Coordinates of N, CA and C in Angstrom, one line a residue:
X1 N 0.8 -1.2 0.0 CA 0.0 0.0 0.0 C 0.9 1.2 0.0
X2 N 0.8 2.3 -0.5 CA 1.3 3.6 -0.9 C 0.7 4.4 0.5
X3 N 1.6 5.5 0.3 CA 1.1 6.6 1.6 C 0.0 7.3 1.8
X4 N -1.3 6.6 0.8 CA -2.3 7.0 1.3 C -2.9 6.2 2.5
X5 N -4.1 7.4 3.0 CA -4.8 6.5 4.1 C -6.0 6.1 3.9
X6 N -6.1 4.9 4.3 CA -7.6 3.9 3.9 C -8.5 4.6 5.3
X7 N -9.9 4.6 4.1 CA -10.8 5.6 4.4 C -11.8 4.4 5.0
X8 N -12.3 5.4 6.3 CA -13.9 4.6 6.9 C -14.8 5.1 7.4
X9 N -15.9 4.6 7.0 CA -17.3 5.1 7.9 C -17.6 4.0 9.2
X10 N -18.0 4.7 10.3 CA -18.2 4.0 11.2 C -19.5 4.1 11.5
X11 N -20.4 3.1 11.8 CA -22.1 3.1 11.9 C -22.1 2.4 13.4
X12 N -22.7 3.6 14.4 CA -23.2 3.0 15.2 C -24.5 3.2 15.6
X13 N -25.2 2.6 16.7 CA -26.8 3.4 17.5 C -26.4 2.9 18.7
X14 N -27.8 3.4 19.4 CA -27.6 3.2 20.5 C -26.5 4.1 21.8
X15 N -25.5 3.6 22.6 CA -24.6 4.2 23.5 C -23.2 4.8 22.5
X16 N -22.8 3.5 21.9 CA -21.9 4.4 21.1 C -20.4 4.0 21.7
X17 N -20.3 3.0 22.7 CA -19.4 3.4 23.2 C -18.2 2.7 23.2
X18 N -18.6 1.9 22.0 CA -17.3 1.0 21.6 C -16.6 1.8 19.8
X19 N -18.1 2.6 19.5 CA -17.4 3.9 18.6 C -16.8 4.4 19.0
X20 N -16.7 5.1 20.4 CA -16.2 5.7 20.9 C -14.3 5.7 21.5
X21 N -14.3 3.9 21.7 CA -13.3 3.3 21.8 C -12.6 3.6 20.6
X22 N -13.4 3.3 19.2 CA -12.6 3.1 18.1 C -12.1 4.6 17.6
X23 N -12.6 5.6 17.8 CA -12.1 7.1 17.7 C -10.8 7.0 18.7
X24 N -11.0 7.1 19.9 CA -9.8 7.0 20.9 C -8.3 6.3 20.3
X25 N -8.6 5.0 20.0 CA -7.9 4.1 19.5 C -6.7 5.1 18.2
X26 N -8.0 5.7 17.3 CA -7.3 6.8 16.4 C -6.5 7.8 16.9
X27 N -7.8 8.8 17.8 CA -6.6 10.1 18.0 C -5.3 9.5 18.6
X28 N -5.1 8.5 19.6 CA -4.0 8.0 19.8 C -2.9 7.4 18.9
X29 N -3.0 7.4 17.8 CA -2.2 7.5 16.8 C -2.1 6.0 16.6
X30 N -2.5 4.8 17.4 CA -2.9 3.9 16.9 C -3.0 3.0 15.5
X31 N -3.8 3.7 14.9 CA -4.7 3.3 13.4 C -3.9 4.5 12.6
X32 N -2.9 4.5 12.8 CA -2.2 5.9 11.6 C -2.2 5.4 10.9
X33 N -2.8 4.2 9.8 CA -2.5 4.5 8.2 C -4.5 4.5 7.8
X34 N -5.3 4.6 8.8 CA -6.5 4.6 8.7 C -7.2 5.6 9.1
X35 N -8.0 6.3 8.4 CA -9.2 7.7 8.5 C -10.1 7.7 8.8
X36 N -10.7 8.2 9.4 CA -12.6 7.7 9.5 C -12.8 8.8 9.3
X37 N -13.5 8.8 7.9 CA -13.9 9.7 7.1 C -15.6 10.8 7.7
X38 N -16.0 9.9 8.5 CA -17.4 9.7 8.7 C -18.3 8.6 9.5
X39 N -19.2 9.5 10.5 CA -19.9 8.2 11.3 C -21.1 7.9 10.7
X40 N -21.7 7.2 10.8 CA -23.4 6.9 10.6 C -24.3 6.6 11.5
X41 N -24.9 7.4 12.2 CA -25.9 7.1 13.4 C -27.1 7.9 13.2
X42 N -28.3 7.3 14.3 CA -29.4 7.9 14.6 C -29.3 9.1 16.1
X43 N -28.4 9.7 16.1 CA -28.6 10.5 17.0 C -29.0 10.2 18.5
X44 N -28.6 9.0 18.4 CA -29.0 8.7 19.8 C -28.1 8.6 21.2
X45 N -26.7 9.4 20.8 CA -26.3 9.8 22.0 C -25.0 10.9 21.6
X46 N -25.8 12.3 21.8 CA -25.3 13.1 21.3 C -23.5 13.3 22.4
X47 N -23.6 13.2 23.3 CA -22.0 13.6 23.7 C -21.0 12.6 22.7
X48 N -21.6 11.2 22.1 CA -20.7 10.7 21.3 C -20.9 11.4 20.0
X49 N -21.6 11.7 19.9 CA -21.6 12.6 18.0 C -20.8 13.7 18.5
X50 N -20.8 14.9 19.7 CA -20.0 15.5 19.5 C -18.3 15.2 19.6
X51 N -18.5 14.3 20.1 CA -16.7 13.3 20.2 C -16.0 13.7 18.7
X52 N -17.1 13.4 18.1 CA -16.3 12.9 16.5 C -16.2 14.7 15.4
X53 N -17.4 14.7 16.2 CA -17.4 16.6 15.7 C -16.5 17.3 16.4
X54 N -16.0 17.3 17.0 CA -14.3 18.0 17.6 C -14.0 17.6 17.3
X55 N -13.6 16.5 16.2 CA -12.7 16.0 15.6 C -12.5 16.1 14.0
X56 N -13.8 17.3 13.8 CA -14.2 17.3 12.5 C -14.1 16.1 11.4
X57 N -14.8 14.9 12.2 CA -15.4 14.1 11.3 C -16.7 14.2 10.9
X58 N -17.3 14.0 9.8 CA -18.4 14.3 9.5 C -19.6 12.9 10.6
X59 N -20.4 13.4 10.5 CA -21.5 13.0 10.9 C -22.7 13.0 10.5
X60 N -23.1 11.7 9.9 CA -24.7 11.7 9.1 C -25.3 10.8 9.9
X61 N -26.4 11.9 10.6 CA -27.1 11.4 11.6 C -28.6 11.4 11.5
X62 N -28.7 10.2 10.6 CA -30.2 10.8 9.9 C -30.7 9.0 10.3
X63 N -32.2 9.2 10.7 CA -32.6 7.8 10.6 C -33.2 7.0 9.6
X64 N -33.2 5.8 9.4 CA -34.0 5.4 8.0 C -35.7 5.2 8.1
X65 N -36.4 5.7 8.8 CA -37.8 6.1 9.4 C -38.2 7.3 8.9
X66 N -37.1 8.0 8.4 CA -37.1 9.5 7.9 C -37.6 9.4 6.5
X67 N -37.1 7.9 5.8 CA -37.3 7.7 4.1 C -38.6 6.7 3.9
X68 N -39.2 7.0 3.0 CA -40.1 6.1 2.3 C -39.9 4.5 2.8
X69 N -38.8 4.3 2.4 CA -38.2 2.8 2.5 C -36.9 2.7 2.4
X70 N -36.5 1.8 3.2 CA -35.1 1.2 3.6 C -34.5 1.4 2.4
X71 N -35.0 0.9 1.2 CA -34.0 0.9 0.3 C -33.6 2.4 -0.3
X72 N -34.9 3.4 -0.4 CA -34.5 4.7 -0.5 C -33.1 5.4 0.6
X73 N -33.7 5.0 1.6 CA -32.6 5.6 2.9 C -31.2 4.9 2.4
X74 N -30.6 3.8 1.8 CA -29.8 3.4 1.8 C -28.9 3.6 0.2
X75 N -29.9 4.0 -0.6 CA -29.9 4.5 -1.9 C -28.8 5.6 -1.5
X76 N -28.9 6.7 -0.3 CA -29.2 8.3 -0.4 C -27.4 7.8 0.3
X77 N -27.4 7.1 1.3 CA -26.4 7.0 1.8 C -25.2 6.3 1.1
X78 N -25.7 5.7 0.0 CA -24.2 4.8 -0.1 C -24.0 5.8 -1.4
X79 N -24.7 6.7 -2.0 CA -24.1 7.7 -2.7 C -23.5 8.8 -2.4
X80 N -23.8 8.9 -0.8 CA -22.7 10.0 0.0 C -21.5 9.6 0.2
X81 N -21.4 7.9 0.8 CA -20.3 7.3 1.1 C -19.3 7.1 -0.1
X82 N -19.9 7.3 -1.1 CA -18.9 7.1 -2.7 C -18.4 8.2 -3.0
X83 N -19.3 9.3 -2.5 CA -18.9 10.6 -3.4 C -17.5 11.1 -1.5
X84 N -17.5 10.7 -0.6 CA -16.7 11.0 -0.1 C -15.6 9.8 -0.1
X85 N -15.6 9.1 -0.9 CA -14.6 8.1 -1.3 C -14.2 7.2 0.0
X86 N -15.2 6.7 0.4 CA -14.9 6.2 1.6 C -14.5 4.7 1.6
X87 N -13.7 4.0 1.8 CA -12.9 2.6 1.7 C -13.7 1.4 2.2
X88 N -14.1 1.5 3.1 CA -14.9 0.5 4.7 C -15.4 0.6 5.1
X89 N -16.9 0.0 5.6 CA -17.1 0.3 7.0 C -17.5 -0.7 7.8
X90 N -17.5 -0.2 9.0 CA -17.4 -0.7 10.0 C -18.6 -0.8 10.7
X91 N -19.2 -1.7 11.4 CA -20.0 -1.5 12.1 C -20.3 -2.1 13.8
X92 N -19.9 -1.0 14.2 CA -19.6 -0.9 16.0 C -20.7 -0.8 16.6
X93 N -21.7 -1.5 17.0 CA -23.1 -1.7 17.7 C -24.3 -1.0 17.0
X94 N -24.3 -1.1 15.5 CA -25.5 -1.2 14.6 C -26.4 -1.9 14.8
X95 N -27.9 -1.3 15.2 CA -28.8 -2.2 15.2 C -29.7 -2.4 14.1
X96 N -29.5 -1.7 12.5 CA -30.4 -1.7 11.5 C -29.6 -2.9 10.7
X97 N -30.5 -3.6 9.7 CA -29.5 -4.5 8.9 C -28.8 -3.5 8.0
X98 N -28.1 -3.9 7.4 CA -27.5 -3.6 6.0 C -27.9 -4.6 4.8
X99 N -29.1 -3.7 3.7 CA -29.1 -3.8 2.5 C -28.4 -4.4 1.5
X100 N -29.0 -5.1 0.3 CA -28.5 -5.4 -0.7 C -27.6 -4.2 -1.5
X101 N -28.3 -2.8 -1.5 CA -28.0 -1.9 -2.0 C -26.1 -1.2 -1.5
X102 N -26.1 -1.2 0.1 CA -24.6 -1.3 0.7 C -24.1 -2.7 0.2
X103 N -24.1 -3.7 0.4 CA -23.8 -4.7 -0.1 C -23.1 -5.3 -1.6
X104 N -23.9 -4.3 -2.1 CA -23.2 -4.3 -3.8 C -22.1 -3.1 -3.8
X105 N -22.6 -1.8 -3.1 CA -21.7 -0.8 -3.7 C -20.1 -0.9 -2.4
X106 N -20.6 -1.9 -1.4 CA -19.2 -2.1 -1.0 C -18.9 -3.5 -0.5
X107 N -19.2 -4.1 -1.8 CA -18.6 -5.6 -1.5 C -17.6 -6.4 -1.2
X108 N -18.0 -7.2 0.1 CA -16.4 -7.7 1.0 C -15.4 -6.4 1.6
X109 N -16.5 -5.2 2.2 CA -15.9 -4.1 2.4 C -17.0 -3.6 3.6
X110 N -18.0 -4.4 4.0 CA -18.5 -4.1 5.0 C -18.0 -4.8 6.8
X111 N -17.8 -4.4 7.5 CA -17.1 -5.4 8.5 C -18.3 -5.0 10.0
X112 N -18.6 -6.1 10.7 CA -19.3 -6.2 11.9 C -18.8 -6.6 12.9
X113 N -18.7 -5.9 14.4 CA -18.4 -6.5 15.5 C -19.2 -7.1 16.1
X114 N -19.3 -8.7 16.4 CA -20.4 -9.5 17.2 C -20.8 -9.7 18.5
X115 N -21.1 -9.5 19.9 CA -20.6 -10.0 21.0 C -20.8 -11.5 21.4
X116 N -20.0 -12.3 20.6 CA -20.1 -13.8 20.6 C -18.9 -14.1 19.7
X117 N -18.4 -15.4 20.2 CA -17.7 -16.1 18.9 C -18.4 -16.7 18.6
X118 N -18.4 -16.4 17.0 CA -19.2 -17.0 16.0 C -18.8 -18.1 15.5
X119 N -19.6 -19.6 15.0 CA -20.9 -19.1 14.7 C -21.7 -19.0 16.2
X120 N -21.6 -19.1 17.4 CA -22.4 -19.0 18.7 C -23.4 -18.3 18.7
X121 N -24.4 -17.6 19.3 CA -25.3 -16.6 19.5 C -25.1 -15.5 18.3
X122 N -25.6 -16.5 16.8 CA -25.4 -15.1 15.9 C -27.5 -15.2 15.9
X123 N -27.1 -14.0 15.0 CA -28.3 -13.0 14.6 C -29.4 -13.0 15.8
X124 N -28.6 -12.5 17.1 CA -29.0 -12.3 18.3 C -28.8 -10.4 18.5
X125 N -29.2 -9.7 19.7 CA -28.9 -8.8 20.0 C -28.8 -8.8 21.7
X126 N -28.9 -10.2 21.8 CA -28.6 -10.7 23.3 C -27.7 -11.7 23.5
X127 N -26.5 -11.9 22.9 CA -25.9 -12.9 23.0 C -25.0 -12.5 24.2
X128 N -24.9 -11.8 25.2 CA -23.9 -11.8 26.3 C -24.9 -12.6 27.1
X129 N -26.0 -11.5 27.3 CA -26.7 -12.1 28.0 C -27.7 -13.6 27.7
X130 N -27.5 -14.3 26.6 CA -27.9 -15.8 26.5 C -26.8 -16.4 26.7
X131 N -25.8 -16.3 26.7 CA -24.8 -16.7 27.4 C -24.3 -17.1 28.7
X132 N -24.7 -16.1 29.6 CA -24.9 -15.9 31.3 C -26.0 -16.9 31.0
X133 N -26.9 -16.6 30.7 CA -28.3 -17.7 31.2 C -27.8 -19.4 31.0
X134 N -27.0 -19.5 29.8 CA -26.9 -21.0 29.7 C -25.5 -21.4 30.6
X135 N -25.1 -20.5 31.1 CA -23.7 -21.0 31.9 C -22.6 -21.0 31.1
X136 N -22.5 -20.8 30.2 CA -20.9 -20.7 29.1 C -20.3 -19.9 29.8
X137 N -19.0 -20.5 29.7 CA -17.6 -20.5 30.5 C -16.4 -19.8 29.5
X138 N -16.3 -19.8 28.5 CA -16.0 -18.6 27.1 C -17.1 -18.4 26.2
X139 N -17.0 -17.1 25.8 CA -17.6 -16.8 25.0 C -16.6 -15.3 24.1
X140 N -16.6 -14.3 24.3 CA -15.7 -14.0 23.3 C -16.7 -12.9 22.2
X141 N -16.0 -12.4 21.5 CA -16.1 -11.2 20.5 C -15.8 -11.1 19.4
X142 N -16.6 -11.4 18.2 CA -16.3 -11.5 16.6 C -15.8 -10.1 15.3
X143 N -15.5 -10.1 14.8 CA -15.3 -9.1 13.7 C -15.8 -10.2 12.7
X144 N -16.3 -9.7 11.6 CA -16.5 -10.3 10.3 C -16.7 -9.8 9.1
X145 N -16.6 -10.1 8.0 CA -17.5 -9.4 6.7 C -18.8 -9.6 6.4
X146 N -19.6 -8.3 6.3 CA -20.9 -8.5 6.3 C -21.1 -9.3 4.8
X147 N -22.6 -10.0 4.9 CA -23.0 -10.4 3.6 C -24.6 -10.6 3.6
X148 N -24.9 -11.6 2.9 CA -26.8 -11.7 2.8 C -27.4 -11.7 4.0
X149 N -26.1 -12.6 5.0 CA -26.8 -13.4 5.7 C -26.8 -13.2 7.3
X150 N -27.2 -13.1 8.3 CA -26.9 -12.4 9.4 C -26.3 -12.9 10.2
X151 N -25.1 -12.5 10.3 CA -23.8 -12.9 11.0 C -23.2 -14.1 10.6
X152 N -23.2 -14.7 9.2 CA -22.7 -15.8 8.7 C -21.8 -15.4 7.6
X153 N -20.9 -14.0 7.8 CA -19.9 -13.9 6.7 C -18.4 -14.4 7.3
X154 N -17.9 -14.0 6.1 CA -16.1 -15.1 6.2 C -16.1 -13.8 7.7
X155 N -15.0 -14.5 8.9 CA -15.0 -13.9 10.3 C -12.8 -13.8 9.9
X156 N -13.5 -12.6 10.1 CA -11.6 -11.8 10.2 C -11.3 -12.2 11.7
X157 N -11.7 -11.9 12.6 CA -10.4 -12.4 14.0 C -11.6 -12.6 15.1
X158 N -11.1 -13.4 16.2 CA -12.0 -13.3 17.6 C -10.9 -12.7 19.2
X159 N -11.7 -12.7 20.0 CA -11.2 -12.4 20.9 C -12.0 -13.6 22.2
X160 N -11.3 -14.1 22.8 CA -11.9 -14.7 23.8 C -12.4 -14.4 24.9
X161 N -13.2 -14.5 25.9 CA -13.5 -13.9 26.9 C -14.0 -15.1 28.4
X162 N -13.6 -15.2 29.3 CA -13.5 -16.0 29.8 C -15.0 -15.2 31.1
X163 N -15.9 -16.6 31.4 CA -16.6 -15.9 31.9 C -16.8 -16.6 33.4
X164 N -16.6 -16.4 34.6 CA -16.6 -17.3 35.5 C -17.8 -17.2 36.2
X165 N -18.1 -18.2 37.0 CA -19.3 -18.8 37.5 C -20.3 -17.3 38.4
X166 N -21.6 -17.3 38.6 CA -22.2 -16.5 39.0 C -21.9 -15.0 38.8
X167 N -21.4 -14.7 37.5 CA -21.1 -13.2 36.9 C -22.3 -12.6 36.3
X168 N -22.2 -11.3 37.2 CA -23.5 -10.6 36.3 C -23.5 -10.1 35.3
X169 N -23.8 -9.2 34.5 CA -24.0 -8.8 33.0 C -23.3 -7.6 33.3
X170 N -23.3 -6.4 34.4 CA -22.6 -5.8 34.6 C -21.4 -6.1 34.8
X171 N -20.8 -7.2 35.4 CA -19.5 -7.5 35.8 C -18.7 -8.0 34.4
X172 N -19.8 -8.8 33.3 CA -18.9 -9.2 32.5 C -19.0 -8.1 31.3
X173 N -19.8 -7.7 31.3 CA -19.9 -5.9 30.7 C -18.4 -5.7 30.1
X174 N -17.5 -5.3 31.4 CA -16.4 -4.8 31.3 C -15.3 -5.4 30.6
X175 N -15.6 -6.7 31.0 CA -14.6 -7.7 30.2 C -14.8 -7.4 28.8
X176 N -16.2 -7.5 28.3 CA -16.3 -7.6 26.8 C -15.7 -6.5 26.2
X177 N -16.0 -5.3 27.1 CA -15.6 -3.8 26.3 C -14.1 -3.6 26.3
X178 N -13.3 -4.2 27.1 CA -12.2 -4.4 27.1 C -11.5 -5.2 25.6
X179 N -12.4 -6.3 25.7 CA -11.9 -7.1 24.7 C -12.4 -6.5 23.3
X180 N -13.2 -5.4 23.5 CA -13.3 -5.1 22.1 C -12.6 -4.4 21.5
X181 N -12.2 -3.4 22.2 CA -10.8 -2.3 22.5 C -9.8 -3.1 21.3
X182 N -9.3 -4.3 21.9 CA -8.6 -5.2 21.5 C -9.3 -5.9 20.2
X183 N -9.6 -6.5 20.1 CA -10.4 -7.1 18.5 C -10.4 -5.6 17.5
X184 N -10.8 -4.3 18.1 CA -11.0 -3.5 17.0 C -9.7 -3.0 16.6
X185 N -8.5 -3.0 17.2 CA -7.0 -2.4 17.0 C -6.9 -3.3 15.8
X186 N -6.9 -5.1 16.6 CA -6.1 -5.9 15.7 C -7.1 -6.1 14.3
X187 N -7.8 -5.9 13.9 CA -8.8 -5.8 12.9 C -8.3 -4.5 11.8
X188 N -8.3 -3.6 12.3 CA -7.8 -2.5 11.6 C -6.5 -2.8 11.2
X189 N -5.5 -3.6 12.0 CA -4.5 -3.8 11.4 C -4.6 -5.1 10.6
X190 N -5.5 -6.0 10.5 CA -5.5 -6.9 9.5 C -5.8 -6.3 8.5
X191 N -7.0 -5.4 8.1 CA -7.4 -4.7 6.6 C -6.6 -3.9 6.8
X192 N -5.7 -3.4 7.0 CA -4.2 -2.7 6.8 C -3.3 -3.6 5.9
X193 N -2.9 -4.8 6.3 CA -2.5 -5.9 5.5 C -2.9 -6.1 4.3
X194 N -4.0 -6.5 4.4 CA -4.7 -7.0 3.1 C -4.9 -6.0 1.6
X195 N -5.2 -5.0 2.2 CA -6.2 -3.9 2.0 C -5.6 -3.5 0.5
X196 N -6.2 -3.6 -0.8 CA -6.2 -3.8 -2.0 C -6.5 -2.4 -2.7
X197 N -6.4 -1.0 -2.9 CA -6.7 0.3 -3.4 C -7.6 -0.4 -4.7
X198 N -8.9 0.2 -4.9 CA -9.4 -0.4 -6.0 C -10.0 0.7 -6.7
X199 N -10.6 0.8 -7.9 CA -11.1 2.2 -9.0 C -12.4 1.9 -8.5
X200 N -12.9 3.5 -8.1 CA -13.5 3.7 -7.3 C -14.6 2.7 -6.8
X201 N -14.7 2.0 -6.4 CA -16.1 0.8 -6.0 C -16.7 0.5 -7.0
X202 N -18.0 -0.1 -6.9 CA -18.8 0.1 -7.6 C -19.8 1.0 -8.6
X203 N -19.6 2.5 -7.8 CA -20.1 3.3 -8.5 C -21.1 3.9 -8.1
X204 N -22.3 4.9 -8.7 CA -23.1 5.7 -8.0 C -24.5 5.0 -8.8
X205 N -25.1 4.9 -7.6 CA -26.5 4.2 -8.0 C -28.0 4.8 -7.8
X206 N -28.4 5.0 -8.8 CA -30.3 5.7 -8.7 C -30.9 5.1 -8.2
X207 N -31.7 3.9 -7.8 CA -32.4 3.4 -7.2 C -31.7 1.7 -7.3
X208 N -32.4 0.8 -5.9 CA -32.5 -0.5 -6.1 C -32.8 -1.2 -7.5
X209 N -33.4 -0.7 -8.4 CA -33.8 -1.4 -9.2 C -32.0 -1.5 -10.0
X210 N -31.4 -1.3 -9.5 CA -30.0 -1.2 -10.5 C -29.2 -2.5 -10.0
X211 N -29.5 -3.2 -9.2 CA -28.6 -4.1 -8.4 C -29.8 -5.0 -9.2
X212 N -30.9 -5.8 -9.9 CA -31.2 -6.7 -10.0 C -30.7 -6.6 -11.2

């Protein structure tokens, strides 16, 4: 790779606060050959949108409840994400799926963090906590590439998490966010590795009807 820096949007909702990690992770010089061009959220915790706005990252904080339909809302977005030439993204505690429409214009370029080693408790939004309920003794933290299918793409790296007997959801809370700290460094330095400069993506798209 040449002395550019590979570009990302980061999509989260909710607290935010493993985006938050992943900003940190940046200003600390960390992720120096990586940019985050831009977050993607619903506004739902404004001290972390201002994080990134002192930082003059952009911020598109628009919900998809605001568009006709999902596919429109995702139309509108992945033609911002092209026109600001953005490389990756990431997705740090997203709770909306990702479309066919992202899917084409950034293929094997989408990446998700899971709170499970996968395949374990996928296409859950409770997997710490089904975890604690059935008594598992590891469980652990996924990265992967998104695809059709929910939580069944090729898995870039895990992190283990060791969970001991009678632990609450707050106590193991900590561990996880810890461990994600860690999965999201060594992640960024894997697509650092890999990471292939291509003419420009796919390209700029008018509606869903273009991907069939």
């Amino acid at each position: 790779m040449c002395g550019e820096k590979i570009t990302w949007a980061i999509f989260f909702s909710g607290g935010g606060r493993s985006a938050k990690d992943c900003l940190d992770l940046w200003v600390d010089g960390c992720l120096s050959v990586h940019q985050i061009n831009c977050v993607v959220t619903a506004g739902q915790n404004a001290d972390n949108i201002k994080s990134f706005l002192d930082r003059n990252i952009k911020v598109i904080d628009k919900s998809p409840s605001e568009f006709a339909t999902i596919s429109d809302y995702q139309v509108w977005l992945a033609n911002i994400l092209v026109d600001m030439q953005v490389d990756y993204l990431f997705l740090i505690g997203y709770k909306y799926r990702i479309r066919s429409i992202l899917l084409h214009t950034f293929k094997n370029r989408i990446l998700n963090i899971h709170p499970s080693l996968l395949p374990s408790f996928k296409n859950t939004q409770r997997a710490i906590h089904e975890a604690l309920e059935l008594g598992v003794k590891i469980s652990g933290i996924t990265t992967h590439i998104i695809d059709e299918n929910i939580d069944e793409g090729y898995i870039l790296d895990q992190e283990a998490v060791r969970i001991p007997a009678n632990t609450t959801f707050s106590e193991i809370d900590v561990a996880f966010n810890q461990a994600g700290k860690i999965l999201i460094e060594r992640t960024f330095n894997l697509v650092r590795e890999y990471h292939k400069p291509q003419s420009y993506l796919n390209g700029y798209i008018e509606n869903a009807a273009n991907l069939i």
